[in-house]
Every structure is written in structure tokens, then in C-alpha cells.
PDB file of C-alpha atoms in Angstrom:
ATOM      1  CA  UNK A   3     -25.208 -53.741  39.570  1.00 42.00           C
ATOM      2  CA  UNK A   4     -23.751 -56.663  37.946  1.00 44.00           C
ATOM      3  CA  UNK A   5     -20.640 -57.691  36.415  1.00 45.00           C
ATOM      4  CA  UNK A   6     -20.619 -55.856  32.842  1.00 44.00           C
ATOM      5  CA  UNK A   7     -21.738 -52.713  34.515  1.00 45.00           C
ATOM      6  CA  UNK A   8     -19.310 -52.879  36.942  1.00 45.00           C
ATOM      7  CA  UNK A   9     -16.355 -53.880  34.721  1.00 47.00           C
ATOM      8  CA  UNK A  10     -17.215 -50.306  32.712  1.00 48.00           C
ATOM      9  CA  UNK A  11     -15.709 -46.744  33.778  1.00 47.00           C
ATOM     10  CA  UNK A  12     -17.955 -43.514  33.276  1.00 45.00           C
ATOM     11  CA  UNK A  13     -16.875 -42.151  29.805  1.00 48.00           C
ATOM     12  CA  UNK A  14     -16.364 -38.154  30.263  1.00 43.00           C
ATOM     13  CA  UNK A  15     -16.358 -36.804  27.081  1.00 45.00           C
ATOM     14  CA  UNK A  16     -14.415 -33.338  26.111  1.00 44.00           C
ATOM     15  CA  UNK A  17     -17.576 -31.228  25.935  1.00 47.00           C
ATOM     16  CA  UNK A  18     -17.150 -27.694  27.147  1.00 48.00           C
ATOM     17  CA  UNK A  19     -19.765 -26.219  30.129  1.00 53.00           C
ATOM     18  CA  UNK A  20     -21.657 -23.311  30.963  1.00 75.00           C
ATOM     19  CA  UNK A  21     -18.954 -20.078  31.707  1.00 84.00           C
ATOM     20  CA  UNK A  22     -16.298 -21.649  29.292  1.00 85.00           C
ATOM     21  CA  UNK A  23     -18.184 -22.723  26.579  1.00 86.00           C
ATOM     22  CA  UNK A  24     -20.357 -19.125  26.358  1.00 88.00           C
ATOM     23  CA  UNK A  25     -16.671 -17.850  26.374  1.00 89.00           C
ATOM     24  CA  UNK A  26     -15.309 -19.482  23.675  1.00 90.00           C
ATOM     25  CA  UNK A  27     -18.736 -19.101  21.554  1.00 91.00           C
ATOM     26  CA  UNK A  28     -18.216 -14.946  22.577  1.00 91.00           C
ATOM     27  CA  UNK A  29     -14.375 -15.698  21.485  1.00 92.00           C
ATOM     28  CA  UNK A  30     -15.242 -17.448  18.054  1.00 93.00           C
ATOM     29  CA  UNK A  31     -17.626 -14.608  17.332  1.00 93.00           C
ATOM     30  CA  UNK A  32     -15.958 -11.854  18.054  1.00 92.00           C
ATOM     31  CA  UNK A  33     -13.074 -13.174  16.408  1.00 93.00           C
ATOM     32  CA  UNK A  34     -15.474 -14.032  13.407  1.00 94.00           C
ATOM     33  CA  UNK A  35     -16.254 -10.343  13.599  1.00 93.00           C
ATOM     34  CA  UNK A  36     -12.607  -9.031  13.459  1.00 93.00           C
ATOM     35  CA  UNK A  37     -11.963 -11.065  10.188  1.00 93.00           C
ATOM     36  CA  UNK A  38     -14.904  -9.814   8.879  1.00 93.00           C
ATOM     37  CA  UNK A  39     -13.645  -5.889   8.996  1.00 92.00           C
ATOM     38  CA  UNK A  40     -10.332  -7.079   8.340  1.00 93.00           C
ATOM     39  CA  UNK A  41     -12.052  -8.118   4.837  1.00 94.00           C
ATOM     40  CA  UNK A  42     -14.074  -5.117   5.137  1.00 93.00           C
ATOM     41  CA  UNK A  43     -10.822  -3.015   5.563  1.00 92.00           C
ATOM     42  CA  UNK A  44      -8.680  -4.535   2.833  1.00 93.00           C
ATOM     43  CA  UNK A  45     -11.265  -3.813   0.367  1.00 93.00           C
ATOM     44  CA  UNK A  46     -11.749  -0.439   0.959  1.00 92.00           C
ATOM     45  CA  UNK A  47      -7.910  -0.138   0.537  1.00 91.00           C
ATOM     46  CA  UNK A  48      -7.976  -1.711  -2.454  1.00 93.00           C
ATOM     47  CA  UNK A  49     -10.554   0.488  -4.046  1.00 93.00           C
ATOM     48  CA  UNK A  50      -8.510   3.563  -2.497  1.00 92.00           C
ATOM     49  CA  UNK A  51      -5.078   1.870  -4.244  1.00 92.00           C
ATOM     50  CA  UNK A  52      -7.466   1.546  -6.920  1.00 93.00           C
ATOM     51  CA  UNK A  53      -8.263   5.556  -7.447  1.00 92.00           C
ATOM     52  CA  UNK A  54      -4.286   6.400  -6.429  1.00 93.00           C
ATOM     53  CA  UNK A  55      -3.587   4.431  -9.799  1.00 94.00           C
ATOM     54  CA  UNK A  56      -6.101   6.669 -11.856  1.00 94.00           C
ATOM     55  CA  UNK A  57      -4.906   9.360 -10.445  1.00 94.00           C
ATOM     56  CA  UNK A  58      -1.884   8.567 -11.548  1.00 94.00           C
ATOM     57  CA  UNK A  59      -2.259   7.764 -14.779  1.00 95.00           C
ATOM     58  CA  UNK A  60      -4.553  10.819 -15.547  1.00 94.00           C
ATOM     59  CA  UNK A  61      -1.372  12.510 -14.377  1.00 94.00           C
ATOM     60  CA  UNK A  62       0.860  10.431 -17.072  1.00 94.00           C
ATOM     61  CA  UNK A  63      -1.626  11.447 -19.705  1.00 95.00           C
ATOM     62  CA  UNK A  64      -1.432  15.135 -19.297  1.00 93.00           C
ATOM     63  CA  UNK A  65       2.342  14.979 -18.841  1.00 93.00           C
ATOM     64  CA  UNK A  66       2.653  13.374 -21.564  1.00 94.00           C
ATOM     65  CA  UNK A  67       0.612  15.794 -23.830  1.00 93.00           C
ATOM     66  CA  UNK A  68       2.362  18.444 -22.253  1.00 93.00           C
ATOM     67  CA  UNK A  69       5.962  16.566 -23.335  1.00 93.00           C
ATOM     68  CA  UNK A  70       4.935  16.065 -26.517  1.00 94.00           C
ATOM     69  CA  UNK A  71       4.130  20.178 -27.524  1.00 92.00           C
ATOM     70  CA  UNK A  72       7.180  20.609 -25.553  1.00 93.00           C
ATOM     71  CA  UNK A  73       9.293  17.947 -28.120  1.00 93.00           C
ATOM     72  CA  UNK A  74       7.850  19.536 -31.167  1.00 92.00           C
ATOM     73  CA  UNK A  75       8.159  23.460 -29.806  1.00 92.00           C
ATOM     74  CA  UNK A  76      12.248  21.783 -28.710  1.00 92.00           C
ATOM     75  CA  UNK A  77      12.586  20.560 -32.501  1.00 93.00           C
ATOM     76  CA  UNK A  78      11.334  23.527 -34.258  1.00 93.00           C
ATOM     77  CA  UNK A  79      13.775  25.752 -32.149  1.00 92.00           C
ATOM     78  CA  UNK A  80      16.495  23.312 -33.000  1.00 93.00           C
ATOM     79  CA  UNK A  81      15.931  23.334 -36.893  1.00 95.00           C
ATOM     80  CA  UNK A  82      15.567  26.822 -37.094  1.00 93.00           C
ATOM     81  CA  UNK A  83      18.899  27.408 -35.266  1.00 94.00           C
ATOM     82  CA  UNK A  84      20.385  24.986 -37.971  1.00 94.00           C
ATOM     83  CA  UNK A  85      18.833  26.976 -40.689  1.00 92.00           C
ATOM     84  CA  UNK A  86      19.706  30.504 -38.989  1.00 93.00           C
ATOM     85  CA  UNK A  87      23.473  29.211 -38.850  1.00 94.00           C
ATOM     86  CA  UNK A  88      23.490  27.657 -42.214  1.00 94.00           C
ATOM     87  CA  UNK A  89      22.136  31.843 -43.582  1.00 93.00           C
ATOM     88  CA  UNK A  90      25.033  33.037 -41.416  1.00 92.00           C
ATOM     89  CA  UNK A  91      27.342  31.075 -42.858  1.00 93.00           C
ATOM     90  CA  UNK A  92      26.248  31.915 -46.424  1.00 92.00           C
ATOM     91  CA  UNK A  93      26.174  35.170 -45.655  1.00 90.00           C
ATOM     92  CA  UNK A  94      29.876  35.580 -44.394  1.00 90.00           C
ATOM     93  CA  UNK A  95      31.020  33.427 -47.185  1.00 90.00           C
ATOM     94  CA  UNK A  96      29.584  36.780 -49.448  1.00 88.00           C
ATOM     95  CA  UNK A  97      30.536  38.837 -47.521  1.00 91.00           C
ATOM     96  CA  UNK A  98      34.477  37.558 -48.232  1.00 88.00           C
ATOM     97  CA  UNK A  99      33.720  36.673 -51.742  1.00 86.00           C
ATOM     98  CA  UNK A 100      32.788  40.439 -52.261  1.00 87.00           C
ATOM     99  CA  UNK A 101      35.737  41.940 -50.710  1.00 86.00           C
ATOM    100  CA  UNK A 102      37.903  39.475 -52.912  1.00 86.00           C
ATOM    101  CA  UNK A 103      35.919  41.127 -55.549  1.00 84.00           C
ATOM    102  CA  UNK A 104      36.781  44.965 -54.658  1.00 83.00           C
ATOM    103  CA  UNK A 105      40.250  43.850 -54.082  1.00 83.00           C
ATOM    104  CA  UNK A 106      40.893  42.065 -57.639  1.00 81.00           C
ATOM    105  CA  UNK A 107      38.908  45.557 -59.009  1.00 78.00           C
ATOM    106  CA  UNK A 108      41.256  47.586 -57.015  1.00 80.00           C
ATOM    107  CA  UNK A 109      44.504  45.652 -58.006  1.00 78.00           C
ATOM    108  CA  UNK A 110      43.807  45.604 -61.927  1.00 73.00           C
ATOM    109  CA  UNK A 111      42.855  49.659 -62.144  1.00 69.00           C
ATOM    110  CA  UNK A 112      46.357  50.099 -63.727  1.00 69.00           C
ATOM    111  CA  UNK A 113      45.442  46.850 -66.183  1.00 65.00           C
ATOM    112  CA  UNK A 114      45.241  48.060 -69.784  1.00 53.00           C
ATOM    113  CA  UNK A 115      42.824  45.342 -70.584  1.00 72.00           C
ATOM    114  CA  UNK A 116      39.552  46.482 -71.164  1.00 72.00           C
ATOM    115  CA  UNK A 117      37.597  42.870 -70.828  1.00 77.00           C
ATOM    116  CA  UNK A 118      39.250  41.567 -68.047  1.00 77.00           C
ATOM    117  CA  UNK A 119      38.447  44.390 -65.828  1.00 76.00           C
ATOM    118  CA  UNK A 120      34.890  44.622 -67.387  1.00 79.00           C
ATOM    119  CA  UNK A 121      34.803  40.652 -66.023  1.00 81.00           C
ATOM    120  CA  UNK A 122      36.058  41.726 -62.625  1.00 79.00           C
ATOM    121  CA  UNK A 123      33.346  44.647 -62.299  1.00 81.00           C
ATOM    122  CA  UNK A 124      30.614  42.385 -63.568  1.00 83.00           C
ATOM    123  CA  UNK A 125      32.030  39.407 -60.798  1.00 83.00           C
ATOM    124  CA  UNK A 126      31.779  42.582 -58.060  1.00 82.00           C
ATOM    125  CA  UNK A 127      28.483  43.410 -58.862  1.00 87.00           C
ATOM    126  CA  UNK A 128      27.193  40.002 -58.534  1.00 87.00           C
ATOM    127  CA  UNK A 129      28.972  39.371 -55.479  1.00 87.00           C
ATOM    128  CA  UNK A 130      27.266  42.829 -54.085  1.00 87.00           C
ATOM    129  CA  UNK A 131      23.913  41.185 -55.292  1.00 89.00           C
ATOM    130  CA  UNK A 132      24.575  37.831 -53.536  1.00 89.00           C
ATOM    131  CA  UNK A 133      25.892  40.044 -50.514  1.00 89.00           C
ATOM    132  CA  UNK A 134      22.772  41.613 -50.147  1.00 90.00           C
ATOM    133  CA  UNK A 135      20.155  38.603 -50.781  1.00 91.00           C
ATOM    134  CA  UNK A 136      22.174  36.562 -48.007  1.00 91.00           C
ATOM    135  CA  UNK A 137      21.761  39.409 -46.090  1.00 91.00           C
ATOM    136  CA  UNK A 138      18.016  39.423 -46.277  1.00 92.00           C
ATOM    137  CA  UNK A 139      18.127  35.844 -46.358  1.00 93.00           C
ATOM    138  CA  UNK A 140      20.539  35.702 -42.705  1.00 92.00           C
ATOM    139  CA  UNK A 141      17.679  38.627 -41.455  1.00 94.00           C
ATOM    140  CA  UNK A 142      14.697  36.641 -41.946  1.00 94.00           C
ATOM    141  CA  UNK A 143      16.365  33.753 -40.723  1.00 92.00           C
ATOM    142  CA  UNK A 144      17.096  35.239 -37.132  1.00 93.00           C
ATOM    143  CA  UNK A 145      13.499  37.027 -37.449  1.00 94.00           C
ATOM    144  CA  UNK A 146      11.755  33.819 -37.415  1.00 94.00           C
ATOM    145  CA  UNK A 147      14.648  32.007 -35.468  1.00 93.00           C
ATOM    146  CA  UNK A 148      13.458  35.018 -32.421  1.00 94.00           C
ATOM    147  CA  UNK A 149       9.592  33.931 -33.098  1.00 94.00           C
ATOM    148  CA  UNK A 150      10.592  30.315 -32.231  1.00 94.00           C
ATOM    149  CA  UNK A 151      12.614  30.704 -29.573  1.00 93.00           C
ATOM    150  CA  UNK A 152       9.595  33.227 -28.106  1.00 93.00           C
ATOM    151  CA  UNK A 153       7.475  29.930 -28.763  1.00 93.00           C
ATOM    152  CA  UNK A 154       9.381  27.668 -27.405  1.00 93.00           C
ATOM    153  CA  UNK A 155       9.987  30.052 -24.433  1.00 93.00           C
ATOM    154  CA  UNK A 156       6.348  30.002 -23.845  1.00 93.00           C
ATOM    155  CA  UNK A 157       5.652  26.639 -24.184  1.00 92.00           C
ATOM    156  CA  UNK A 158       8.368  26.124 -21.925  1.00 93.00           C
ATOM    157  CA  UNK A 159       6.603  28.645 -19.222  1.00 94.00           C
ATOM    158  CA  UNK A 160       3.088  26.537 -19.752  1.00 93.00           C
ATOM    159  CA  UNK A 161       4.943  23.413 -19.116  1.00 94.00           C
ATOM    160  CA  UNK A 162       6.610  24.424 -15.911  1.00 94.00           C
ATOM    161  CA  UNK A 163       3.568  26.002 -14.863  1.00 95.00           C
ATOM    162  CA  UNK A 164       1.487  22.560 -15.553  1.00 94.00           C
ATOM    163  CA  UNK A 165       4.352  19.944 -13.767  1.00 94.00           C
ATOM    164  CA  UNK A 166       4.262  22.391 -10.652  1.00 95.00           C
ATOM    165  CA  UNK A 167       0.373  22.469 -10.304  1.00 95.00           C
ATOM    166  CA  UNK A 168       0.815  18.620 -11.085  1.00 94.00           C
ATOM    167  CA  UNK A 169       3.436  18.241  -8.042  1.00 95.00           C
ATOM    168  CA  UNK A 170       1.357  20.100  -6.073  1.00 96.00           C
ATOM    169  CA  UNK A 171      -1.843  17.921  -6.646  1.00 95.00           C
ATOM    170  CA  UNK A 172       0.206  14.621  -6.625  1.00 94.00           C
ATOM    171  CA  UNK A 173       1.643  15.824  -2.914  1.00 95.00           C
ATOM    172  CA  UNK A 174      -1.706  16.825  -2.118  1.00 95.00           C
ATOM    173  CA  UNK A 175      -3.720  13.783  -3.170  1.00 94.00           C
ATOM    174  CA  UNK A 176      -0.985  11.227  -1.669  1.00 93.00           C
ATOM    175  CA  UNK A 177      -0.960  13.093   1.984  1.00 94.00           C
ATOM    176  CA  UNK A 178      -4.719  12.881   1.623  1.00 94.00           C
ATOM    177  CA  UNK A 179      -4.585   8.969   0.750  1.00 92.00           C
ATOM    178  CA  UNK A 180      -2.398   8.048   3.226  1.00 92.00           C
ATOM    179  CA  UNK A 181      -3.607  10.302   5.776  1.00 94.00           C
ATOM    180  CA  UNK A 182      -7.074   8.085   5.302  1.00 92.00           C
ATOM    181  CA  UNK A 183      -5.376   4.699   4.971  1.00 91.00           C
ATOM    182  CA  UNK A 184      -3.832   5.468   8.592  1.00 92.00           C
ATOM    183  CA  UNK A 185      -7.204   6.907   9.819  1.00 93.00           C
ATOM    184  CA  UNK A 186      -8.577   3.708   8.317  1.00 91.00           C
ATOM    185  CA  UNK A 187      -5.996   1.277  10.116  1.00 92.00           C
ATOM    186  CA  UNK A 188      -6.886   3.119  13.593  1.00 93.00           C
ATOM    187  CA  UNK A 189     -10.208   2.569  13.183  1.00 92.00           C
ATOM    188  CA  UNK A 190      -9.961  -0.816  12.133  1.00 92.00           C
ATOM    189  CA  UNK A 191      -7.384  -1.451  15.763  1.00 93.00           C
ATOM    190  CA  UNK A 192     -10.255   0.496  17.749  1.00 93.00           C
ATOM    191  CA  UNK A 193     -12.838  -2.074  16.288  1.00 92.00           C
ATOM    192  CA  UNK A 194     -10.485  -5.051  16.620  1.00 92.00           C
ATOM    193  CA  UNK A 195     -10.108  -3.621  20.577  1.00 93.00           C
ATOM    194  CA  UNK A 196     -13.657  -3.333  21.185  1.00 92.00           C
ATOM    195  CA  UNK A 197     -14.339  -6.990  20.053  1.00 92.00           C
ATOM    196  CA  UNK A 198     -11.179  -8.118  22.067  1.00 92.00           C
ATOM    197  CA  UNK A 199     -12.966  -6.186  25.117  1.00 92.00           C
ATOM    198  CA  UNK A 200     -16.072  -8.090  24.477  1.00 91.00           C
ATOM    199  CA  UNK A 201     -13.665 -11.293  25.122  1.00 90.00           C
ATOM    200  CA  UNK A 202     -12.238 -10.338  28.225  1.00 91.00           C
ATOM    201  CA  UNK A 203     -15.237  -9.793  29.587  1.00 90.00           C
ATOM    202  CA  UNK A 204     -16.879 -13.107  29.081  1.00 89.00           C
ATOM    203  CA  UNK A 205     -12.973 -14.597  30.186  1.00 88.00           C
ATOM    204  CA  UNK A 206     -13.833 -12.502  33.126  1.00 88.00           C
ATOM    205  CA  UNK A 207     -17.114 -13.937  33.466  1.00 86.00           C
ATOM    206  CA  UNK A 208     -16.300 -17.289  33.452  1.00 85.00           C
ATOM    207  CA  UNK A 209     -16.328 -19.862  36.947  1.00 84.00           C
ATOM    208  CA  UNK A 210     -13.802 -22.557  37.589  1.00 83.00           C
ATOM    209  CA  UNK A 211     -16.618 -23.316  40.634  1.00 84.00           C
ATOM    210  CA  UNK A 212     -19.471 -22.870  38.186  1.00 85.00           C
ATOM    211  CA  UNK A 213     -18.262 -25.040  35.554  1.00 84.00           C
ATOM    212  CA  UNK A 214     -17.295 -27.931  37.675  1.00 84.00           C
ATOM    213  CA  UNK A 215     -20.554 -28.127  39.227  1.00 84.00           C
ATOM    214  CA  UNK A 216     -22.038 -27.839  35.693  1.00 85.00           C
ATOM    215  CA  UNK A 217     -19.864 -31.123  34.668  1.00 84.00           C
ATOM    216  CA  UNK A 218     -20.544 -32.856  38.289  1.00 82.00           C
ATOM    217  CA  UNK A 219     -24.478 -32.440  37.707  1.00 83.00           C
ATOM    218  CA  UNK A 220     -24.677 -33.288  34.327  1.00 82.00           C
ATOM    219  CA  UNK A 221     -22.410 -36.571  34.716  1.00 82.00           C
ATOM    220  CA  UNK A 222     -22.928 -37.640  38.053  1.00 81.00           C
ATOM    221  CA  UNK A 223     -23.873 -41.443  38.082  1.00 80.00           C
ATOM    222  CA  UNK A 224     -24.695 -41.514  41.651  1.00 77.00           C
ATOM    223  CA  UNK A 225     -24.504 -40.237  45.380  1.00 77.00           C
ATOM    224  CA  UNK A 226     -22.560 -43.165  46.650  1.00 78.00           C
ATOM    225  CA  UNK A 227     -19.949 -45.477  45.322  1.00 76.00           C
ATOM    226  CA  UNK A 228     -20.777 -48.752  43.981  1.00 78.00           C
ATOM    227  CA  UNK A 229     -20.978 -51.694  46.007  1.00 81.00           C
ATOM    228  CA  UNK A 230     -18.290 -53.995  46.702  1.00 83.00           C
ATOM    229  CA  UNK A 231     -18.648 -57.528  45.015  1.00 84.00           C
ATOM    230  CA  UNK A 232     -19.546 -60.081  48.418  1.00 83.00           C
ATOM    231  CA  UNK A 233     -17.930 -63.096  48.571  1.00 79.00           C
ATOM    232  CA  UNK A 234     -20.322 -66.531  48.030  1.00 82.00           C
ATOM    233  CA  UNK A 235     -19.864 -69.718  49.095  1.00 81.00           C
ATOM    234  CA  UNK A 236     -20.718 -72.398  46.656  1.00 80.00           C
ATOM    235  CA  UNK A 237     -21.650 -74.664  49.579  1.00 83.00           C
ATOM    236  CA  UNK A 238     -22.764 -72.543  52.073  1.00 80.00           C
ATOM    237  CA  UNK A 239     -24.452 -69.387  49.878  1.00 66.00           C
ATOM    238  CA  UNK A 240     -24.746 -66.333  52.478  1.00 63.00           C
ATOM    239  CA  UNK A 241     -25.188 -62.753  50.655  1.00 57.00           C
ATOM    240  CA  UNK A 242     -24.199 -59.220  51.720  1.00 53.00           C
ATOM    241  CA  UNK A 243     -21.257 -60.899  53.623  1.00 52.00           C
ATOM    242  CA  UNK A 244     -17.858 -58.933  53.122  1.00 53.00           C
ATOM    243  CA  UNK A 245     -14.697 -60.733  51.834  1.00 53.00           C
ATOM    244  CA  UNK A 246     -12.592 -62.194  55.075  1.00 54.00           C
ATOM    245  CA  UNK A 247     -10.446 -59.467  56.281  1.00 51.00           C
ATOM    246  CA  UNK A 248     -12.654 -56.570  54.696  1.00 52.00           C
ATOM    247  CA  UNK A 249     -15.346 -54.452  56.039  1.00 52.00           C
ATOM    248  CA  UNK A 250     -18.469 -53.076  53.654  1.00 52.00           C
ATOM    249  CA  UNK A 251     -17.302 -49.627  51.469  1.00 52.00           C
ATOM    250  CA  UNK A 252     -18.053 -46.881  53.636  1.00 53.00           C
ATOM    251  CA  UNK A 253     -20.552 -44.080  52.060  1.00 53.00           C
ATOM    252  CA  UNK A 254     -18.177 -41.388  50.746  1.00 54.00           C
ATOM    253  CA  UNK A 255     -18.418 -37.948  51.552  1.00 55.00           C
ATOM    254  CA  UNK A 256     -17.949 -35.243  49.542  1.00 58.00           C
ATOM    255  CA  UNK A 257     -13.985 -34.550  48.611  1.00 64.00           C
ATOM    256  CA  UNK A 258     -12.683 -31.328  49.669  1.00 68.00           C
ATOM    257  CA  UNK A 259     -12.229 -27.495  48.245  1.00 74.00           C
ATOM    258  CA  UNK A 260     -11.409 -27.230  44.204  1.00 73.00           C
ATOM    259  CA  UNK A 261      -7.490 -27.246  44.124  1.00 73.00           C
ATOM    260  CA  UNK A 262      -5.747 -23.929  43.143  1.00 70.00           C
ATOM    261  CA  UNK A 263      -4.747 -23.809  39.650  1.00 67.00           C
ATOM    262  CA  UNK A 264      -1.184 -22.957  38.786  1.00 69.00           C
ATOM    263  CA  UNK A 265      -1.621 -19.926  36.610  1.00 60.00           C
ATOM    264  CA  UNK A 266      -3.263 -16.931  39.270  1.00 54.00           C
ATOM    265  CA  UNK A 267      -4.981 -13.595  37.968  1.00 54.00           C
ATOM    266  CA  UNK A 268      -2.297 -11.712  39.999  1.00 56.00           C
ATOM    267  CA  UNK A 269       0.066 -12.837  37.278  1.00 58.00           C
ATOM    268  CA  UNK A 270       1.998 -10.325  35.105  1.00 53.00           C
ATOM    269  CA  UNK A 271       0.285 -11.897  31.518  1.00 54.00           C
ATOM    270  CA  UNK A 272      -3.770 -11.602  33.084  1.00 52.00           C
ATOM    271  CA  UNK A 273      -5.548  -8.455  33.638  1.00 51.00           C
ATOM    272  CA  UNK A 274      -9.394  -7.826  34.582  1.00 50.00           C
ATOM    273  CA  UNK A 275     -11.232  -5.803  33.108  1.00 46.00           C
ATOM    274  CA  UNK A 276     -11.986  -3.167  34.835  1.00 49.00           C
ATOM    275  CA  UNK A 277      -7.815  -2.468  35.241  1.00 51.00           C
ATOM    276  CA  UNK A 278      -7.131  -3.826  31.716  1.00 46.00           C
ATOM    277  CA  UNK A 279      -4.122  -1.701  30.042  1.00 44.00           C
ATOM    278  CA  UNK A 280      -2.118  -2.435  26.943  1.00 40.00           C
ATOM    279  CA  UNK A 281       1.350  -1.986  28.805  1.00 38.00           C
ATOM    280  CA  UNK A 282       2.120  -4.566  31.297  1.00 38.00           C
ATOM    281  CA  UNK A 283       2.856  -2.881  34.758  1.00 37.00           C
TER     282      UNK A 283
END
């Protein structure tokens, strides 16, 4: 060996060996595979969030229908009550004007003028006419005010009768949804655990002994140090002779058991698999 090669330190590069490495390529995969049905997962919600808001705005539509005939059965009832109220009020305003009539008849019977009381028979007459037309009028106005308000009373019935099958269907279709989002979720953690499983068992697979040896016979440079540099004498040349006061390297043997490493399976954090639980003993 000469001087360059001795003067240059084996170069052990990070690569990762046998047990390890197939752990971490089981590791990347499986996690691969979780992010994958995670995708998987948050489309299907999507699509499911996706029908909720149809179903919901199917449900706006007929409500709204339904609050429209509602509105216009609401206004009719309200502007026949105004008209019904408006006949009353005509008709109890004859009604008064007519007994003012009978009374101004009654109180000019003694009256010797002829004309006057012809003018206050004439003005009792038509106040009997007026008292009888507002009559009719005030009748036919509660008639039809009694067909509206049956109207509106049904309409009213249909309406309930739709918003209470629509509660029903909205409570309904919402358990359903996200009955199936949490049956969803669970399947996705089952999954997820079934790919973490796959982990542990490669973790549990993998050699601290096995690995090492993999590195040592892969790298190795040699079975025995190198030799130590001999001392020359420019004068007197003699090779293979030690320095003064040192002996020839001996042949090395083989350095003891792998040490220990700090972190043990017995600790609290590592579980096999055979014993693996999600709560910690």
C-alpha cells in the first residue's frame, strides 16, 4: 500500500441495508397507500356533500312553491276581510241613516206641511232601499269572505302537511348521510390500521445483527489492518524493520458482541406484533 492509499479513510456512505431498508420501502408504501384512500375517502365525501346540497335545494324549491300559494291564499284572505269590513261598515252606517229617517217621519206627523213630510217619506224609503242593498251587499261579502278563509284554511292544511313530510325526509336523509360518512371514516381507520400492521411487521422483521453484517460484507476492505510504515535508512536501507521502540501491528481479531442499544423492546412506546394493542399497558 503506498502513501496516497494510506493517507485515505474508507468513505461509508448513508445507504440503508437489507432488514431496514425493506422496512422503510414497506413503510413508504404502505404509507403511499394510506394517502391514497385518504384521497379516495375525501372524494367520496365530497360527492356525498355534493348530493346533501341537492337535496337541499330540491327541498328549498318545493318550500318555496308551497310559500308562495300560501302568500297569495294569506293575501286573498286579507283583502277580502278588508272588503267584508268595509260592507259592514256601510251597512251600519244605513242602518243609522234609516232610523234617523223613521225618527224625523215620526217627529213631523203633527207637521201641517204637506211637502216636507212627503220629502221625509221619500228620504225613508231610500234609506230602506240603501238598507237593504248594503245588506245584500255585507251578505255576499261574508259569503265569499267564508269561501276564502275555507281556502286559505286548506291551503294552510296542505302546507303543514308538506313541511312535516319535508322534516321528516330532511331528518331522515341527514341520519342516513352521516350515519355513512361515520361508517366511511371507520372504514377508512380499519384500512389505515391494516397498512400500519403491515409496518410493524416488517419493523418486527428487521435485524440490528443482520444489517451490520450486511454493511461489514459489503464494505469490508480487508481481513487485517494495514501495515505499519517501516522505518529506512538512507545509508543503510533494511526493509520490514519496525520503528526503534515499536514492534510489527499485531493481526486483529475480531471486536466483541454488538453493543446494546439504548432504546429496548420492553419499553412502554414499542410493542410486537403479536401483543400489539392501541392502549399502552
Amino acid at each position: 500500500m503506498n502513501d496516497k492509499e494510506g493517507d485515505q479513510e474508507p468513505r461509508f456512505e448513508p445507504f440503508l441495508y437489507c432488514t431496514l431498508k425493506r422496512a422503510l420501502e414497506v413503510f413508504k408504501q404502505q404509507i403511499d397507500s394510506v394517502a391514497q384512500c385518504h384521497i379516495q375517502l375525501a372524494q367520496t365525501l365530497r360527492e356525498e356533500a355534493r348530493k346533501m346540497e341537492e337535496f337541499r335545494e330540491k327541498q328549498k324549491l318545493q318550500r318555496k312553491k308551497t310559500e308562495l300559494l300560501m302568500d297569495t291564499a294569506h293575501k286573498q284572505k286579507s283583502l277580502q276581510f278588508k272588503k267584508t269590513m268595509d260592507a259592514k261598515k256601510n251597512y251600519e252606517q244605513k242602518c243609522r241613516d234609516k232610523d234617523e229617517a223613521e225618527q224625523a217621519v215620526h217627529r213631523s206627523a203633527n207637521l201641517v206641511n204637506v211637502k216636507q213630510q212627503e220629502k221625509l217619506f221619500v228620504k225613508l224609503a231610500t234609506a230602506k232601499t240603501a238598507v237593504e242593498d248594503s245588506d245584500k251587499t255585507y251578505m255576499m261579502q261574508i259569503n265569499t269572505l267564508d269561501k276564502v278563509r275555507e281556502d286559505w284554511q286548506s291551503e294552510h292544511i296542505k302546507a303543514c302537511e308538506i313541511f312535516e313530510a319535508q322534516e321528516c325526509e330532511r331528518i331522515n336523509f341527514f341520519r342516513n348521510a352521516l350515519w355513512l360518512h361515520l361508517n366511511q371514516l371507520s372504514q377508512q381507520c380499519v384500512r389505515s390500521d391494516d397498512m400500519y400492521e403491515e409496518v410493524r411487521k416488517s419493523l418486527e422483521a428487521c435485524s440490528i445483527e443482520k444489517d451490520i453484517a450486511y454493511f461489514v460484507s459489503h464494505r469490508k476492505t480487508g481481513q487485517t489492518p494495514p501495515a505499519p510504515i517501516m522505518y529506512e535508512n538512507f545509508y543503510c536501507p533494511q526493509k520490514n524493520t519496525a520503528p526503534q521502540g515499536k514492534a510489527p501491528g499485531p493481526n486483529l481479531a475480531r471486536r466483541g458482541p454488538l453493543p446494546v442499544p439504548k432504546t429496548l423492546p420492553d419499553d412502554p412506546d414499542y410493542s410486537l406484533v403479536d401483543n400489539y394493542s392501541l392502549i399502552y399497558q
